[in-house]
Every structure is written in C-alpha cells, then in structure tokens.
C-alpha cells in the first residue's frame, strides 16, 4: 500500500516524502541534544568533564525526554508531512540556532520559546495523533521548567521570597519565639540571620515537580483523569513543605545552615525531594489508573 | 522535498546550533572575567573625589554633598538589594542602573528586558555594550542630586573595558 494514501493532513497540498513523525523526532532531538549539551570545562579531564556535564542535569529531565521520544516513536509514521509542516520545521530549526546566541543559565535558555511553539503547533495541527499530543505535553512541561517557571519566579521573586520567609518565620515563631523574620530575613537579631535567596526558595522547584508528575502519568497510562489534579497538588505541596523544612533548619543556627546549605545535608535534600515527587507521582498515576 | 534533503537540513541545524552555543558560552566566559568593579570606580572617579572601596561597593564624595554617594555592583536579579538598602541610612534614595535602563524600585523585570535587548544586539554587533549580568545600585542622600552628566553606561561599554583608568584597582591611600 502506498503510504501517500495516509496523508490525511495534506488536503490541498502535495505531500512530502518525509513523515510528520520523523520531522518531530528531528525537532525533539535537536532540542534534547542542545538541552543536555554543556560546553565541557577546560580545567578537568575530558571524561570527567563529560560525566560532570551529564550529572549536572536532573534525572527527571532524562526521564521526561525518554518518555517524549517513546511517545513520538509510537506515533503514526504513515502520515506524510505537508508543505506547511516542512516549512514550520525548517523555520524552527533556524529559530533554535538563533536562540543559541542568548547565554543559558542552568537549564534555562531561549530555545524553550521555540520548544513551546513546537508544542503548540502539535496541539493545533497534529491533534489527531494521541502519541504526538502526549509528547507535546511533555515538551510543554519541559519548557515550563526550563523557561516559563524561572521567568515567572524572577518577575515575582520578591513577593515569593517574602511569602517563603513568612511561611518559615511563622512556623519558627511557634517553636522558637526568639527567632524573628522581616522581609526575606529570618533569624535571631544580632546572632544568626539568614536571607532567603532565589535558589533556596520553596517555590523554586515547583515546575520540576510538575514536570515529574506529567512525565510519570504519561509513562504509566498515557492519559489524564480528574484525580490527577490532586496528585499534582500533592506533588507541589510536598516540594514546598520540604523546602520550607530545609529553610527552617537553616534558620535555627549556623551549624544547621552550614550542613543543609553547604554540607552533606544539601545532597540529602536533593535526593529526598526528587524521590518524594517521584514516589507521589507514581502512586498518583497508579491510583488514577485503577479508578479510570 | 525528499526526506534525505530534510535530514541533511536537520543535521546541519543541529551542528550549527551547537557551534553557536559553544561560541556564546565562550563569550560568556569572557564577560565573567571583565573587571566590572574597576569600571564602576572609573565612572565614579570621573565625577567624584575620594572614591573608596567598601565591603559591598564603593563610596565617593560629590561636590557640595555633605554625605557620600554609594555605588554598589549587584547581580541583575537584584536579590541582594533589599538587605543592602537596610544596611544603609534609611533616608538614602536608591536608583538601579543597567545600561540604558534606570529605575528606583527593586523590579528586575525591566532590567532583564534590557539585558535581552542588549544580548540580541550584541550577537549581531549592533551595540557598543557588553550584556553583562551585573547592574549597579546608586544610593544618594536626599539632599544631593546626582549630576545628569555621569556616564553610567560606560561601565558596560566594550571599547572602554580596559582603559588605563579602568584596569587600575582602587589603590593607594583611598583603598580601605
């Protein structure tokens, strides 16, 4: 059978000999490679540099990209791309190159703007293929974590950091009445005082928690049910509570600050928070699957 | 379009994006090594006397102003601004300057917008400024006015980056 017969999305256009699945696989691959690519540090051996670069990325990102490619590989490969699809793909390739002139900061980068546009294009044009829609959903969640979440945080950082300090300061006022908080500062006046900065904020990793929830739900069952909203809420709240607990411990005394901010406690927190959101997301996805 | 042509375009785009990114990161490393504090001192010395280095920034004396002007380099996120403001006299007026943007409130959004603009312009060589991710907070006593002739923008100007004045640290008896 001629695959051209399946070119359902090419009404009025001559189909190209490339499938829309392949186009998306290429676009996702360019984004993913740029996402994981780190310019290797020159002050260490090559292998150590590669290892350091790869471990600088959250395990949730690896999982998200894996599930996105898994879904794309299941998309219908028989449907050929239209001229508009190919034109869009070439334009986005150029746009990704153009966004690389903007310096990245951590995982954030201007290429996420292009990723968002690709996801929206998939939602609008390829809505007849569920696997493409799910891959696009993950891409949207990755963009939220890579750009939109941090951008929102930067714009409202003062308000969010004050809310953070108030949350921890309010808790401390019950257990340690001598500790006060004002603005983003918490501590004993004249003794140990900490300032809540952006990277330590309770609200900083919420977009990562949401990415984890979206990825695990799609990996587990490939569709969303109403109860997933509660899972999302639980995942976000767990992240806020864990971060608040960490700031609480750092505000108590200098030893606590040193351990949870610079010492082994920081790694314990990273592992504990990642494990918590993963476990909650898996549990929520399984409970939702049994109810569906 | 033949699928092989499309694959060729995609591979070329991937390679080009990685090359551009590598170049951008290399430029970023150059930006990180710029003597920003030295540039701030140079601008202050052009209009002020007795420029001294403080723990966080610099203090300078303006003619007809009884109290010092304090200029503090900050990250573009302005995260340190509230605590630095608290450490100064309460009646000081604070102004945040970043290349062509200047504002009084701790609102980093407009500064980021200016950084985006300058970054794009710098990538095509259409701006004389280096889009460093560093701003300055200019704190003045209420009884003094900062002269409009102070060229704050030259802190970020690329061609002034290593003039003799700039590359010299604050030294001698003025340093503290």
XYZ file of C-alpha atoms in Angstrom:
468
model
C 0.000 0.000 0.000
C 1.269 3.457 -0.875
C 1.904 5.462 2.264
C 0.838 8.591 0.408
C -2.755 7.469 0.831
C -2.468 8.241 4.551
C -1.621 11.874 4.009
C -4.787 12.999 5.709
C -3.361 16.305 6.894
C -2.270 17.391 3.452
C -5.552 18.498 1.973
C -4.799 20.885 -0.870
C -1.025 20.338 -0.623
C 1.309 17.879 -2.288
C 2.679 15.614 0.440
C 6.430 15.410 1.011
C 8.249 12.127 1.266
C 9.057 12.683 4.921
C 6.610 11.669 7.633
C 5.452 14.152 10.226
C 6.653 11.731 12.911
C 10.185 11.954 11.521
C 10.000 15.756 11.400
C 9.035 15.849 15.064
C 11.689 13.308 16.006
C 14.321 15.561 14.436
C 12.998 18.692 16.139
C 12.818 16.967 19.518
C 16.323 15.542 19.007
C 17.798 18.977 18.230
C 16.154 20.408 21.343
C 17.170 17.469 23.555
C 20.800 17.466 22.428
C 21.028 21.216 22.969
C 19.414 20.723 26.346
C 21.978 18.180 27.503
C 24.932 19.733 25.717
C 27.207 21.573 28.083
C 30.386 23.207 26.960
C 32.948 20.979 28.621
C 35.004 22.512 31.411
C 38.606 23.004 30.342
C 40.042 22.566 33.825
C 39.375 18.820 34.096
C 39.983 15.667 32.024
C 37.615 15.027 29.117
C 35.853 12.006 30.648
C 35.391 13.769 33.989
C 34.094 16.815 32.124
C 31.523 14.775 30.194
C 30.428 12.994 33.382
C 30.156 16.301 35.263
C 28.119 17.807 32.426
C 25.718 14.878 32.299
C 25.195 14.704 36.044
C 24.501 18.447 36.171
C 21.058 17.695 34.722
C 18.177 16.445 36.861
C 17.232 12.782 36.496
C 13.649 13.946 35.915
C 14.743 15.663 32.710
C 16.269 12.432 31.405
C 13.059 10.607 32.213
C 10.940 13.322 30.564
C 12.911 13.254 27.320
C 12.872 9.443 27.308
C 9.076 9.357 27.614
C 8.683 12.096 24.976
C 10.749 10.072 22.477
C 8.958 6.886 23.465
C 5.613 8.518 22.627
C 6.904 10.012 19.381
C 8.215 6.638 18.269
C 4.696 5.253 18.692
C 3.164 7.998 16.532
C 1.744 7.105 13.129
C 4.685 7.013 10.744
C 2.494 6.615 7.679
C 1.138 10.145 7.710
C 3.280 12.319 5.455
C 4.144 15.932 6.210
C 2.579 18.798 4.304
C 4.458 21.738 2.877
C 3.364 23.751 5.887
C 4.789 21.124 8.255
C 8.157 21.072 6.472
C 8.238 24.876 6.309
C 7.458 25.051 10.020
C 10.193 22.511 10.791
C 12.848 24.420 8.817
C 11.784 27.722 10.404
C 12.004 26.222 13.888
C 15.444 24.731 13.117
C 16.653 28.222 12.212
C 14.950 29.681 15.271
C 16.695 27.184 17.569
C 20.065 28.226 16.092
C 19.143 31.896 16.560
C 18.164 31.413 20.214
C 21.565 29.893 20.964
C 23.082 33.392 20.910
C 21.369 34.008 24.244
C 23.517 32.679 27.106
C 21.947 29.865 29.099
C 21.702 29.793 32.840
C 21.438 26.283 34.303
C 18.790 24.558 32.219
C 17.131 27.813 31.218
C 17.583 29.058 27.688
C 15.772 30.930 24.959
C 15.385 27.733 22.908
C 12.487 26.859 25.202
C 10.480 29.557 23.467
C 10.850 27.549 20.243
C 10.001 24.358 22.136
C 6.778 25.977 23.319
C 5.915 26.988 19.752
C 6.554 23.405 18.562
C 4.311 22.038 21.328
C 1.510 24.474 20.413
C 1.869 23.542 16.718
C 1.489 19.862 17.664
C -1.617 20.603 19.760
C -3.224 22.571 16.938
C -2.174 20.677 13.797
C -1.438 17.098 14.926
C -4.323 16.737 17.359
C -5.471 13.540 15.596
C -2.486 11.585 16.955
C -2.652 10.945 20.701
C 1.024 9.997 20.987
C 2.142 13.275 19.413
C -0.143 15.198 21.764
C 1.377 13.406 24.779
C 4.929 14.067 23.554
C 3.984 17.723 23.052
C 2.559 17.842 26.578
C 5.901 16.730 27.968
C 7.682 19.282 25.777
C 5.391 21.969 27.186
C 6.174 20.823 30.753
C 9.900 20.866 29.939
C 9.534 24.410 28.588
C 7.692 25.428 31.747
C 10.546 24.055 33.825
C 13.278 25.410 31.565
C 11.982 28.905 30.916
C 8.460 29.954 31.894
C 8.662 28.853 35.537
C 12.004 30.578 36.212
C 10.817 33.666 34.273
C 7.672 33.858 36.401
C 9.799 33.371 39.506
C 12.168 36.162 38.505
C 9.320 38.585 37.868
C 7.597 37.857 41.178
C 10.664 36.790 43.155
C 10.364 39.496 45.792
C 6.799 38.554 46.622
C 7.516 34.813 46.529
C 10.620 35.095 48.690
C 8.720 37.169 51.234
C 5.983 34.527 51.271
C 8.657 31.909 51.788
C 10.224 33.750 54.698
C 6.774 34.337 56.200
C 5.938 30.619 55.932
C 9.129 29.564 57.687
C 9.100 32.528 60.091
C 5.515 31.770 61.111
C 6.455 28.131 61.850
C 9.518 29.234 63.798
C 7.513 31.715 65.867
C 5.749 28.739 67.482
C 8.790 26.600 68.189
C 11.434 29.296 68.732
C 9.810 32.577 69.822
C 13.188 34.351 69.892
C 13.574 33.970 66.125
C 12.078 36.800 64.075
C 11.523 37.393 60.408
C 11.352 40.560 58.368
C 11.079 40.681 54.585
C 13.281 37.853 53.352
C 15.416 37.704 56.509
C 14.915 35.146 59.276
C 16.920 34.669 62.458
C 17.904 35.945 65.860
C 18.776 39.649 65.658
C 22.435 40.207 66.376
C 23.187 36.483 66.134
C 22.381 34.054 63.332
C 20.372 35.583 60.468
C 19.736 34.092 57.018
C 18.379 35.733 53.879
C 16.165 33.564 51.684
C 17.616 33.809 48.161
C 16.041 32.593 44.948
C 17.783 29.203 44.572
C 16.676 28.194 48.083
C 13.076 29.294 47.682
C 10.277 26.821 48.370
C 8.669 27.843 45.105
C 11.785 27.340 43.040
C 11.331 23.688 42.113
C 7.581 23.539 41.618
C 7.863 23.456 37.822
C 10.252 20.488 38.159
C 7.722 18.718 40.374
C 5.008 19.344 37.775
C 7.299 18.022 35.027
C 7.823 14.869 37.092
C 4.083 14.423 37.596
C 3.296 14.923 33.867
C 6.079 12.537 32.798
C 5.208 9.752 35.204
C 1.486 9.967 34.433
C 2.145 9.730 30.693
C 4.628 6.901 31.206
C 2.212 4.991 33.423
C -1.021 5.228 31.452
C -0.869 7.828 28.692
C -3.960 9.764 29.653
C -5.091 12.071 32.402
C -8.056 11.622 34.727
C -9.708 14.062 37.088
C -7.968 12.706 40.201
C -4.584 13.603 38.673
C -5.211 17.201 39.719
C -4.972 16.065 43.368
C -1.722 14.266 42.628
C -0.338 17.439 41.062
C -1.390 19.432 44.122
C 0.206 16.875 46.464
C 3.451 16.891 44.489
C 3.654 20.712 44.550
C 2.809 20.899 48.256
C 5.404 18.258 49.114
C 8.049 20.302 47.318
C 7.047 23.484 49.174
C 6.968 21.705 52.548
C 10.335 20.009 52.042
C 11.964 23.294 51.007
C 10.350 25.107 53.941
C 11.676 22.434 56.328
C 15.156 22.918 54.926
C 14.994 26.702 55.387
C 13.591 26.131 58.892
C 16.628 24.021 59.808
C 18.995 26.543 58.239
C 17.439 29.404 60.218
C 17.955 27.724 63.599
C 21.720 28.169 63.903
C 24.899 28.443 61.859
C 25.694 24.709 62.142
C 22.281 23.889 60.648
C 22.811 26.414 57.888
C 26.245 25.045 57.042
C 25.025 21.436 56.972
C 21.836 21.983 54.947
C 23.221 24.645 52.630
C 26.854 23.704 52.003
C 27.304 20.280 53.533
C 26.015 16.763 53.038
C 22.528 17.880 54.041
C 22.145 19.703 50.712
C 22.640 16.397 48.861
C 20.294 14.572 51.215
C 17.679 17.206 50.478
C 18.170 16.917 46.685
C 17.769 13.143 46.775
C 14.865 13.234 49.237
C 12.914 15.837 47.264
C 13.439 14.039 43.939
C 12.445 10.697 45.485
C 9.379 12.203 47.151
C 7.965 13.770 43.988
C 8.729 10.598 42.026
C 7.012 8.335 44.577
C 3.984 10.622 44.862
C 3.702 10.884 41.058
C 3.932 7.086 40.623
C 1.409 6.471 43.404
C -0.975 9.064 41.958
C -0.650 7.634 38.453
C -1.373 4.085 39.679
C -4.323 5.124 41.841
C -5.729 7.085 38.882
C -5.249 4.036 36.640
C -7.259 1.770 38.925
C -10.092 4.310 39.148
C -10.189 5.016 35.414
C 11.024 17.696 -0.634
C 12.927 14.481 -0.495
C 13.322 13.089 3.031
C 17.093 12.922 2.631
C 17.212 16.660 1.953
C 15.205 17.278 5.097
C 17.544 15.050 7.122
C 20.512 16.998 5.770
C 18.882 20.290 6.832
C 18.114 18.893 10.304
C 21.675 17.639 10.841
C 23.052 20.995 9.661
C 20.721 22.820 12.064
C 21.833 20.598 14.931
C 25.508 21.210 14.172
C 25.009 24.943 13.732
C 23.068 25.269 16.985
C 25.853 23.504 18.900
C 28.524 25.693 17.298
C 26.584 28.881 18.078
C 26.044 27.751 21.646
C 29.708 26.952 22.157
C 30.611 30.414 20.885
C 28.034 32.038 23.151
C 29.372 30.171 26.189
C 32.930 31.205 25.287
C 31.819 34.858 25.132
C 30.108 34.407 28.466
C 33.397 33.275 29.987
C 34.970 36.468 28.638
C 32.162 38.505 30.228
C 32.771 36.781 33.555
C 36.365 37.994 33.528
C 35.537 41.654 32.874
C 36.719 43.970 35.642
C 33.274 45.295 36.451
C 34.212 46.833 39.780
C 37.120 48.623 38.133
C 34.730 50.054 35.557
C 32.426 51.310 38.306
C 35.367 53.006 40.035
C 36.418 54.663 36.783
C 32.985 56.210 36.284
C 32.836 57.365 39.889
C 36.304 58.942 39.676
C 35.225 60.970 36.658
C 32.760 62.987 38.799
C 33.600 62.255 42.423
C 36.579 62.571 44.688
C 37.866 60.301 47.449
C 36.471 57.139 45.911
C 36.859 54.364 48.469
C 36.203 50.672 48.336
C 33.696 49.386 50.857
C 32.907 45.786 51.698
C 29.999 45.694 49.255
C 30.561 48.608 46.879
C 32.178 51.997 46.609
C 31.730 55.370 48.264
C 32.575 58.678 46.627
C 32.290 62.330 47.549
C 30.362 64.627 45.258
C 30.989 68.372 45.302
C 28.505 70.229 47.545
C 27.208 66.997 49.000
C 27.886 66.510 52.725
C 27.420 62.742 52.727
C 28.986 60.144 50.421
C 27.407 58.656 47.327
C 27.409 54.853 47.471
C 27.535 52.761 44.312
C 27.062 49.011 44.705
C 27.527 46.441 41.924
C 24.723 43.864 42.015
C 23.607 40.768 40.167
C 20.913 41.544 37.612
C 18.427 39.639 39.761
C 18.806 42.380 42.452
C 18.445 39.703 45.131
C 20.909 41.474 47.430
C 19.281 44.880 47.028
C 16.788 44.754 49.959
C 19.387 43.755 52.548
C 21.911 46.290 51.219
C 19.297 49.026 51.410
C 18.615 48.097 55.023
C 22.316 48.373 55.836
C 22.440 51.998 54.614
C 20.984 55.148 56.123
C 17.219 54.939 55.785
C 16.859 58.303 54.061
C 19.150 57.424 51.146
C 17.494 57.288 47.723
C 18.305 54.243 45.624
C 18.418 54.023 41.865
C 19.197 50.904 39.827
C 21.083 51.383 36.586
C 21.650 48.792 33.883
C 22.985 50.062 30.536
C 20.095 52.107 29.106
C 17.600 51.190 31.835
C 17.287 53.024 35.150
C 14.656 52.682 37.844
C 14.036 53.353 41.524
C 12.204 50.194 42.637
C 13.552 46.654 43.090
C 11.952 45.400 39.887
C 14.253 43.162 37.939
C 11.837 42.610 35.036
C 12.814 45.780 33.136
C 16.474 45.105 33.714
C 16.100 41.600 32.278
C 14.278 43.086 29.317
C 17.189 45.444 28.742
C 19.604 42.503 29.068
C 17.630 40.548 26.441
C 17.695 43.554 24.110
C 21.435 44.111 24.565
C 22.187 40.392 24.188
C 20.385 40.234 20.863
C 22.048 43.460 19.675
C 25.467 42.242 20.841
C 25.078 38.996 18.899
C 24.886 40.997 15.666
C 27.401 43.591 16.772
C 24.832 46.386 16.915
C 25.547 47.686 20.409
C 28.664 49.164 21.998
C 27.794 47.498 25.333
C 28.693 44.143 26.838
C 25.498 42.463 28.092
C 26.981 41.560 31.482
C 24.533 40.247 34.039
C 25.509 42.918 36.503
C 23.770 46.171 37.417
C 24.636 48.929 39.866
C 22.664 50.473 42.704
C 23.373 54.193 43.081
C 22.481 55.436 46.561
C 22.398 59.175 47.177
C 21.491 61.236 50.253
C 18.182 63.094 49.835
C 19.876 66.494 49.990
C 22.057 65.741 46.955
C 21.320 65.317 43.291
C 23.380 63.042 41.108
C 24.638 65.093 38.123
C 22.997 64.021 34.886
C 26.386 64.096 33.213
C 27.601 60.953 34.990
C 28.048 58.434 32.198
C 26.962 55.238 33.974
C 26.538 53.462 30.649
C 30.264 53.495 30.074
C 30.545 50.811 32.782
C 29.237 48.346 30.214
C 30.841 49.955 27.153
C 33.060 47.460 25.414
C 35.625 49.886 23.989
C 36.343 51.341 27.441
C 36.739 47.971 29.029
C 40.445 48.067 29.568
C 41.441 51.695 29.560
C 44.207 52.552 31.990
C 41.829 54.136 34.430
C 39.547 51.131 34.489
C 42.126 48.468 34.779
C 43.669 50.147 37.789
C 42.137 48.996 41.010
C 41.169 51.429 43.693
C 44.520 51.854 45.333
C 46.801 53.900 47.474
C 45.512 55.694 50.479
C 41.981 55.712 49.166
C 41.579 51.966 49.497
C 40.182 50.634 52.698
